[in-house]
Amino acid sequence: MKVRFKLNGEEVEVEANPASRLLDVLREKFGLIGVKEGCGEGECGACAVLLDGRVVHSCLVPFANVMGKEIITIEGLRKTEEYRIIEESLLDAGSVQCGFCTPGFVISIYALLKNNPNPEDKEIREAISGNLCRCTGYQMIIDGVKLAAKRGEKLWKA
Amino acid sequence: MRDISKPVRRFDASEKIAGVARFVDDHYEEGMLYGKIVRSERVRAKIKAIKIPELPEGYHVISAKDIPGKNRIKMIFDDWPFLAEDVVNYFGEPILLVVGPEREKVYEISESIEIEYEDIPAILSVEEALLNKKPPIYGENNLFADYFFEKGDVENAFSEADEVIEEEFKTGFQEHIYLEPQGMIAKYNNGRIEVFGSMQCPFYVKNALIEEFDTKPDKIRVVQTTTGGGFGGKEEYPSQIAGIAALGAYKTGKTVKLVYDRAEDVEFTTKRHPSHIRIKGAVKNGKVIGIEVEIILNAGSYAGLSSVVLQRGMFAATGAYSIPNVRVIGKAVATNIVPMGAFRGFGAPQSIFAIETFMNHVAKRLGRDPVEFKLSHRYRKGDTTATGGLLRNEVRLPEIVNRVLSMSDYYSKKKEKKEGKKLYGIGFSMFLHGCGFTGNGEEILKSIARLKKRKDNKVEILISNVDMGQGPQTTLRKVVAEVLGIPYEDVIYENPDTDRVPDSGPTVASRTAMIVGGLLYRAAKELKEKWVDGEEIVVEKQYRHPEYIKWDQEKFKGDAYPEYSWGANVIEVEVDPITYEIDVKKAYAVFDLGTPLDRKIIEGQIHGGMLQGIGYATLEVMEQKDGRFMQRTITDYIVPTALDAPLFETDLVSQPYEHGPFGAKCAGELTFVGAAPAVCAAVEDALQIDLYEIPIRPEKLLTIMEKKNESEV
Ligand code: FES
Ligand code: FES
């Protein structure tokens, strides 16, 4: 089946089995390796992408469902100023260890700050509760989010 | 001079955030084949027949018969095959590998293969294995290891005692859940095998392949790909995947990718050893004067590293306490389940949980404050350990404990219990961790680290140790740059490739910073002396224990480790009085891990290690039924999310070790060991009960509380 959708700002059309997972199409047809498979069960968030601005786990999305929609992956996000702020903040807060979970967290953090530029601790925890991290204990990721909220103040409110 | 402990941005972080770092599954190649393992559907059986359907062109099925060399994964014992031959010893044991160009087709074929089995009576528990009524899995009595050591006169201590207290403790399985599942890519070119993958120990993999293919070292190349967490789970197990993938490449001449999916990884890779620990203590005049500890580990179906895991567990049996009369007995028992393996702490967490909880119980029984009671037994400089090793360095436990108590406001919280809908409790633990390989491990390894100064005056670190998230890409660069007085950016450290690096040993046992970092420190000192601009200079250093270290591996006598790190934790919990769910609210920790090589990286190790330990004590339940795990996916096996994680508050007391780089000691495992006993003590405090088992499950608490309430009525 041929599916047309917007991927990281560009209109694309691709032929794939409609039942295949969005995750596989992104990784294999488009080479978007920043979208990771940590579980394939919707539990870890390593495969997170934005679908029309909302965070989804691409391992659970059948490819046919993206017809006419807009998908943004970490590869698309990293061209933005918002990404740069998040990146710098995660670097300074020491939020990254093995890094396998990180692109998925960036997606969730971006969506959170776009909706809620000044989140409280509890709101941050809720927003990233769909992302598992086995290395950090989360606190330094949360520190990174707070730093990004502060540093990107104007951007998030824009 | 820059302050070595001052945090810098991690060198590997930018590309990880951006998603451009390539983990094993991110490597693609034109014409590459996908692999899928066909696994045993029986717990223990003879393989009678294998029916393979007609295969489409380009698809292959590979078995143990295709192995040109020895079908045993090189480890301590000689029992664990890459692919099962005529018997299977656990549910899920690899039997065949299917490879081919289309992944779906490969999966389809793997499911259509029929295997005929003849069951052998399976040994489903440690108790059953010790009874020894069924045909043994290993040797004559199912024991991979059966050890014993003593210090002082234990019998005399028991006869002199005012009171003898005996308790039994249990700890469960734990699955690593590194976020990146296991995987390998193998190639075969002109008689040479190359393997790329997620691993902690490139030379373990290389040595395993040399024997598997009965070939020369120069015919095998192993390269680590950026590794998404390990925690011990990628210590020995990757050798099996590498061996199977390499066999696929060898048979087909094509590149083979073999990456586990999460369910496969949860159900069929190594786990932390469940334990059953009995402690008998002789108490006289308010002190434990003698102790007997018996540690029984469920080792699973193959020996793996269990004998050494047991040793570390036994050497940690008395925790941070100086007890004059000690007897420690240990057994690693074979049962028909996946082989148990390395996991952060390596046998010590089980022992520390048991001794800490035991000391709490004894203190309560004597009407003493647990913290004060524990401190009165603490190790001091000049004491000898359970194995008779000498503590040569300052033991700053009083300072560590005082700091964690004041940070957490322990005593006032313990006294005036917070009133609320939930039951509040606070718990304390103190502990140690032996740095580096256990016993004579380092002496056998004789690790070599190399520094190469290039003509452009950049310096390359050449070692076989990997960054799996714990930060050596940053800390080791800092060590070398600091000694040489050059910018951090001028130090290069690529993922290890066995063609290019010497064997500096595996990335395990919290040895990378202290042992390998120590070698690099000395190499950098020498390089600094020899430095000539624009010239290539190579310096190598080989590890030897300091002269004063004495160890008898036969008798388990002497210095089991060259140095120790220390710590104390306080944990606050709230327990729901109806569901008995445990909410871990705050975690405080103070550690002496020598000089931190980067405060932020250490902070990250502390949070991550403690949360893994908190999970171990609470949420992370894995049970076995009829030889299979009941938790087979990450949906059933629960690890903490950001909502489960407490707030952490940490501090360091730094007693430097003279042979560690800038005084660094061990860190990674130390952060794990104290959390579970502190959680347990906090739950005991909240409910005013005694506990003997982790994970602490709400159902269990409910039963205990029902009994307690009945007896109080
Ligand atoms: S891979 Fe999609 S949630 Fe884990
Ligand atoms: S940094 Fe390793 S899983 Fe998050």
mmCIF file of C-alpha atoms in Angstrom, chain B residues 35-250:
data_model
loop_
_atom_site.group_PDB
_atom_site.id
_atom_site.type_symbol
_atom_site.label_atom_id
_atom_site.label_comp_id
_atom_site.label_asym_id
_atom_site.label_seq_id
_atom_site.Cartn_x
_atom_site.Cartn_y
_atom_site.Cartn_z
ATOM 1 C CA GLY B 35 19.056 -14.215 12.072
ATOM 2 C CA LYS B 36 16.537 -15.774 14.421
ATOM 3 C CA ILE B 37 17.278 -18.339 17.072
ATOM 4 C CA VAL B 38 15.119 -21.453 17.368
ATOM 5 C CA ARG B 39 14.794 -22.235 21.058
ATOM 6 C CA SER B 40 13.946 -25.191 23.198
ATOM 7 C CA GLU B 41 10.304 -25.560 24.096
ATOM 8 C CA ARG B 42 11.135 -27.934 26.882
ATOM 9 C CA VAL B 43 12.719 -27.324 30.246
ATOM 10 C CA ARG B 44 14.916 -30.381 30.093
ATOM 11 C CA ALA B 45 14.915 -32.945 27.333
ATOM 12 C CA LYS B 46 16.776 -34.996 24.809
ATOM 13 C CA ILE B 47 16.466 -33.767 21.255
ATOM 14 C CA LYS B 48 15.190 -36.761 19.281
ATOM 15 C CA ALA B 49 14.655 -35.311 15.848
ATOM 16 C CA ILE B 50 14.578 -32.000 14.036
ATOM 17 C CA LYS B 51 12.304 -31.521 11.030
ATOM 18 C CA ILE B 52 13.283 -28.629 8.809
ATOM 19 C CA PRO B 53 10.873 -27.641 6.021
ATOM 20 C CA GLU B 54 12.159 -27.147 2.529
ATOM 21 C CA LEU B 55 13.988 -23.840 2.532
ATOM 22 C CA PRO B 56 13.585 -21.133 -0.077
ATOM 23 C CA GLU B 57 16.743 -20.051 -1.827
ATOM 24 C CA GLY B 58 19.021 -17.874 0.267
ATOM 25 C CA TYR B 59 17.703 -19.215 3.598
ATOM 26 C CA HIS B 60 19.733 -21.464 5.869
ATOM 27 C CA VAL B 61 19.349 -23.355 9.090
ATOM 28 C CA ILE B 62 22.477 -23.738 11.176
ATOM 29 C CA SER B 63 23.099 -26.129 14.046
ATOM 30 C CA ALA B 64 25.764 -27.160 16.539
ATOM 31 C CA LYS B 65 27.100 -29.597 13.917
ATOM 32 C CA ASP B 66 28.308 -26.637 11.876
ATOM 33 C CA ILE B 67 30.699 -25.500 14.594
ATOM 34 C CA PRO B 68 34.232 -26.220 13.389
ATOM 35 C CA GLY B 69 35.867 -26.017 16.812
ATOM 36 C CA LYS B 70 34.601 -26.500 20.302
ATOM 37 C CA ASN B 71 30.917 -26.049 21.066
ATOM 38 C CA ARG B 72 31.511 -24.507 24.474
ATOM 39 C CA ILE B 73 31.478 -20.832 25.369
ATOM 40 C CA LYS B 74 34.853 -20.131 26.898
ATOM 41 C CA MET B 75 34.313 -19.213 30.513
ATOM 42 C CA ILE B 76 35.416 -20.638 33.821
ATOM 43 C CA PHE B 77 33.791 -24.048 33.368
ATOM 44 C CA ASP B 78 33.454 -26.040 30.220
ATOM 45 C CA ASP B 79 29.740 -26.748 30.090
ATOM 46 C CA TRP B 80 27.780 -24.050 28.249
ATOM 47 C CA PRO B 81 27.272 -24.720 24.524
ATOM 48 C CA PHE B 82 26.671 -22.054 21.891
ATOM 49 C CA LEU B 83 23.892 -24.211 20.433
ATOM 50 C CA ALA B 84 22.446 -27.243 22.183
ATOM 51 C CA GLU B 85 23.621 -30.582 20.814
ATOM 52 C CA ASP B 86 21.535 -33.519 21.959
ATOM 53 C CA VAL B 87 20.066 -32.212 25.201
ATOM 54 C CA VAL B 88 18.461 -28.983 26.299
ATOM 55 C CA ASN B 89 18.745 -27.749 29.859
ATOM 56 C CA TYR B 90 16.387 -24.797 29.998
ATOM 57 C CA PHE B 91 13.279 -23.487 28.342
ATOM 58 C CA GLY B 92 14.483 -21.227 25.566
ATOM 59 C CA GLU B 93 17.945 -22.689 25.125
ATOM 60 C CA PRO B 94 19.215 -21.961 21.592
ATOM 61 C CA ILE B 95 19.163 -24.988 19.287
ATOM 62 C CA LEU B 96 19.293 -23.617 15.745
ATOM 63 C CA LEU B 97 19.867 -20.394 13.888
ATOM 64 C CA VAL B 98 17.770 -19.475 10.859
ATOM 65 C CA VAL B 99 19.207 -16.828 8.534
ATOM 66 C CA GLY B 100 17.970 -15.201 5.369
ATOM 67 C CA PRO B 101 17.391 -11.925 3.580
ATOM 68 C CA GLU B 102 13.787 -11.175 4.627
ATOM 69 C CA ARG B 103 13.172 -10.861 8.316
ATOM 70 C CA GLU B 104 9.531 -11.946 8.214
ATOM 71 C CA LYS B 105 10.399 -15.022 6.191
ATOM 72 C CA VAL B 106 13.181 -15.909 8.623
ATOM 73 C CA TYR B 107 10.718 -15.686 11.516
ATOM 74 C CA GLU B 108 8.193 -17.775 9.604
ATOM 75 C CA ILE B 109 10.739 -20.507 8.934
ATOM 76 C CA SER B 110 11.921 -20.504 12.521
ATOM 77 C CA GLU B 111 8.364 -21.120 13.653
ATOM 78 C CA SER B 112 7.760 -23.928 11.189
ATOM 79 C CA ILE B 113 10.687 -26.049 12.355
ATOM 80 C CA GLU B 114 9.522 -29.047 14.338
ATOM 81 C CA ILE B 115 11.626 -30.498 17.102
ATOM 82 C CA GLU B 116 10.854 -33.784 18.740
ATOM 83 C CA TYR B 117 11.894 -34.111 22.361
ATOM 84 C CA GLU B 118 12.060 -36.784 25.016
ATOM 85 C CA ASP B 119 11.663 -35.203 28.418
ATOM 86 C CA ILE B 120 14.176 -35.708 31.196
ATOM 87 C CA PRO B 121 12.928 -35.019 34.732
ATOM 88 C CA ALA B 122 13.657 -31.338 35.236
ATOM 89 C CA ILE B 123 15.148 -29.826 38.390
ATOM 90 C CA LEU B 124 12.884 -26.890 39.068
ATOM 91 C CA SER B 125 14.196 -25.491 42.326
ATOM 92 C CA VAL B 126 17.289 -25.243 44.456
ATOM 93 C CA GLU B 127 15.675 -27.508 47.049
ATOM 94 C CA GLU B 128 15.114 -30.170 44.440
ATOM 95 C CA ALA B 129 18.671 -29.821 43.177
ATOM 96 C CA LEU B 130 20.084 -30.249 46.672
ATOM 97 C CA LEU B 131 17.904 -33.294 47.313
ATOM 98 C CA ASN B 132 19.602 -34.809 44.308
ATOM 99 C CA LYS B 133 16.946 -37.391 43.473
ATOM 100 C CA LYS B 134 16.777 -36.641 39.763
ATOM 101 C CA PRO B 135 19.642 -37.058 37.313
ATOM 102 C CA PRO B 136 22.018 -34.197 38.173
ATOM 103 C CA ILE B 137 22.505 -31.327 35.743
ATOM 104 C CA TYR B 138 26.094 -30.829 36.758
ATOM 105 C CA GLY B 139 28.618 -33.252 38.262
ATOM 106 C CA GLU B 140 27.253 -35.680 40.799
ATOM 107 C CA ASN B 141 25.479 -33.286 43.117
ATOM 108 C CA ASN B 142 24.373 -30.278 41.044
ATOM 109 C CA LEU B 143 26.917 -27.976 42.665
ATOM 110 C CA PHE B 144 28.911 -25.684 40.392
ATOM 111 C CA ALA B 145 30.726 -24.475 43.473
ATOM 112 C CA ASP B 146 30.850 -25.545 47.087
ATOM 113 C CA TYR B 147 33.026 -23.296 49.231
ATOM 114 C CA PHE B 148 33.870 -22.642 52.797
ATOM 115 C CA PHE B 149 36.129 -20.373 54.836
ATOM 116 C CA GLU B 150 36.601 -19.504 58.462
ATOM 117 C CA LYS B 151 38.203 -16.940 60.673
ATOM 118 C CA GLY B 152 38.699 -17.173 64.446
ATOM 119 C CA ASP B 153 36.823 -19.826 66.376
ATOM 120 C CA VAL B 154 33.139 -19.832 65.532
ATOM 121 C CA GLU B 155 32.155 -22.831 67.648
ATOM 122 C CA ASN B 156 33.672 -21.221 70.672
ATOM 123 C CA ALA B 157 31.804 -17.992 69.966
ATOM 124 C CA PHE B 158 28.521 -19.878 69.854
ATOM 125 C CA SER B 159 29.219 -21.676 73.101
ATOM 126 C CA GLU B 160 30.185 -18.452 74.839
ATOM 127 C CA ALA B 161 27.207 -16.492 73.528
ATOM 128 C CA ASP B 162 24.461 -15.012 75.699
ATOM 129 C CA GLU B 163 22.117 -15.554 72.832
ATOM 130 C CA VAL B 164 22.227 -17.200 69.411
ATOM 131 C CA ILE B 165 20.019 -15.676 66.748
ATOM 132 C CA GLU B 166 19.333 -17.443 63.485
ATOM 133 C CA GLU B 167 17.420 -16.048 60.530
ATOM 134 C CA GLU B 168 16.876 -16.858 56.881
ATOM 135 C CA PHE B 169 16.693 -14.426 53.987
ATOM 136 C CA LYS B 170 15.655 -14.663 50.397
ATOM 137 C CA THR B 171 16.312 -12.509 47.353
ATOM 138 C CA GLY B 172 14.746 -12.841 43.919
ATOM 139 C CA PHE B 173 15.728 -12.878 40.266
ATOM 140 C CA GLN B 174 16.513 -9.538 38.718
ATOM 141 C CA GLU B 175 16.557 -8.712 35.027
ATOM 142 C CA HIS B 176 18.910 -5.992 33.785
ATOM 143 C CA ILE B 177 16.594 -4.157 31.362
ATOM 144 C CA TYR B 178 19.461 -2.254 29.767
ATOM 145 C CA LEU B 179 17.439 -0.124 27.353
ATOM 146 C CA GLU B 180 19.239 -1.460 24.302
ATOM 147 C CA PRO B 181 18.498 -5.161 23.779
ATOM 148 C CA GLN B 182 21.383 -7.531 23.094
ATOM 149 C CA GLY B 183 22.647 -7.916 19.565
ATOM 150 C CA MET B 184 25.548 -8.767 17.268
ATOM 151 C CA ILE B 185 26.499 -8.414 13.630
ATOM 152 C CA ALA B 186 28.963 -10.932 12.198
ATOM 153 C CA LYS B 187 30.925 -11.013 8.962
ATOM 154 C CA TYR B 188 33.137 -13.586 7.316
ATOM 155 C CA ASN B 189 35.818 -12.446 4.891
ATOM 156 C CA ASN B 190 38.792 -14.407 3.588
ATOM 157 C CA GLY B 191 38.932 -16.757 6.522
ATOM 158 C CA ARG B 192 38.495 -13.951 9.033
ATOM 159 C CA ILE B 193 35.548 -13.521 11.347
ATOM 160 C CA GLU B 194 34.518 -10.042 12.416
ATOM 161 C CA VAL B 195 31.900 -9.331 15.039
ATOM 162 C CA PHE B 196 30.351 -5.971 15.937
ATOM 163 C CA GLY B 197 27.996 -5.554 18.825
ATOM 164 C CA SER B 198 26.738 -4.466 22.160
ATOM 165 C CA MET B 199 29.118 -5.743 24.834
ATOM 166 C CA GLN B 200 31.199 -5.062 27.926
ATOM 167 C CA CYS B 201 34.089 -7.437 27.229
ATOM 168 C CA PRO B 202 35.477 -7.555 23.673
ATOM 169 C CA PHE B 203 38.210 -10.021 24.609
ATOM 170 C CA TYR B 204 35.769 -12.431 26.243
ATOM 171 C CA VAL B 205 33.985 -12.540 22.904
ATOM 172 C CA LYS B 206 37.220 -12.871 20.968
ATOM 173 C CA ASN B 207 38.531 -15.711 23.121
ATOM 174 C CA ALA B 208 35.201 -17.523 22.873
ATOM 175 C CA LEU B 209 35.292 -17.305 19.070
ATOM 176 C CA ILE B 210 38.884 -18.493 18.841
ATOM 177 C CA GLU B 211 37.839 -21.765 20.465
ATOM 178 C CA GLU B 212 34.551 -22.021 18.624
ATOM 179 C CA PHE B 213 36.293 -21.797 15.255
ATOM 180 C CA ASP B 214 39.473 -23.496 16.421
ATOM 181 C CA THR B 215 41.481 -20.718 14.888
ATOM 182 C CA LYS B 216 44.288 -18.264 15.513
ATOM 183 C CA PRO B 217 43.785 -14.987 17.386
ATOM 184 C CA ASP B 218 44.501 -12.949 14.251
ATOM 185 C CA LYS B 219 41.530 -14.559 12.489
ATOM 186 C CA ILE B 220 39.022 -13.012 14.885
ATOM 187 C CA ARG B 221 38.180 -9.355 15.214
ATOM 188 C CA VAL B 222 35.689 -7.989 17.739
ATOM 189 C CA VAL B 223 34.469 -4.392 17.771
ATOM 190 C CA GLN B 224 32.185 -2.852 20.364
ATOM 191 C CA THR B 225 29.356 -0.758 19.017
ATOM 192 C CA THR B 226 27.959 2.048 21.181
ATOM 193 C CA THR B 227 26.317 0.130 23.979
ATOM 194 C CA GLY B 228 22.993 1.072 25.514
ATOM 195 C CA GLY B 229 23.540 -0.083 29.069
ATOM 196 C CA GLY B 230 25.020 -3.304 30.387
ATOM 197 C CA PHE B 231 24.932 -3.589 34.184
ATOM 198 C CA GLY B 232 26.682 -6.958 33.878
ATOM 199 C CA GLY B 233 24.110 -8.318 31.459
ATOM 200 C CA LYS B 234 26.548 -7.723 28.627
ATOM 201 C CA GLU B 235 29.514 -9.261 30.421
ATOM 202 C CA GLU B 236 29.442 -12.963 29.532
ATOM 203 C CA TYR B 237 26.172 -13.393 27.636
ATOM 204 C CA PRO B 238 27.216 -11.541 24.443
ATOM 205 C CA SER B 239 29.755 -14.297 23.784
ATOM 206 C CA GLN B 240 26.881 -16.670 23.071
ATOM 207 C CA ILE B 241 25.092 -14.339 20.654
ATOM 208 C CA ALA B 242 28.368 -13.480 18.960
ATOM 209 C CA GLY B 243 29.203 -17.163 18.585
ATOM 210 C CA ILE B 244 25.841 -17.944 17.036
ATOM 211 C CA ALA B 245 25.865 -14.934 14.693
ATOM 212 C CA ALA B 246 29.447 -15.680 13.671
ATOM 213 C CA LEU B 247 28.482 -19.242 12.824
ATOM 214 C CA GLY B 248 25.783 -17.878 10.530
ATOM 215 C CA ALA B 249 28.298 -15.642 8.785
ATOM 216 C CA TYR B 250 30.820 -18.458 8.513
#
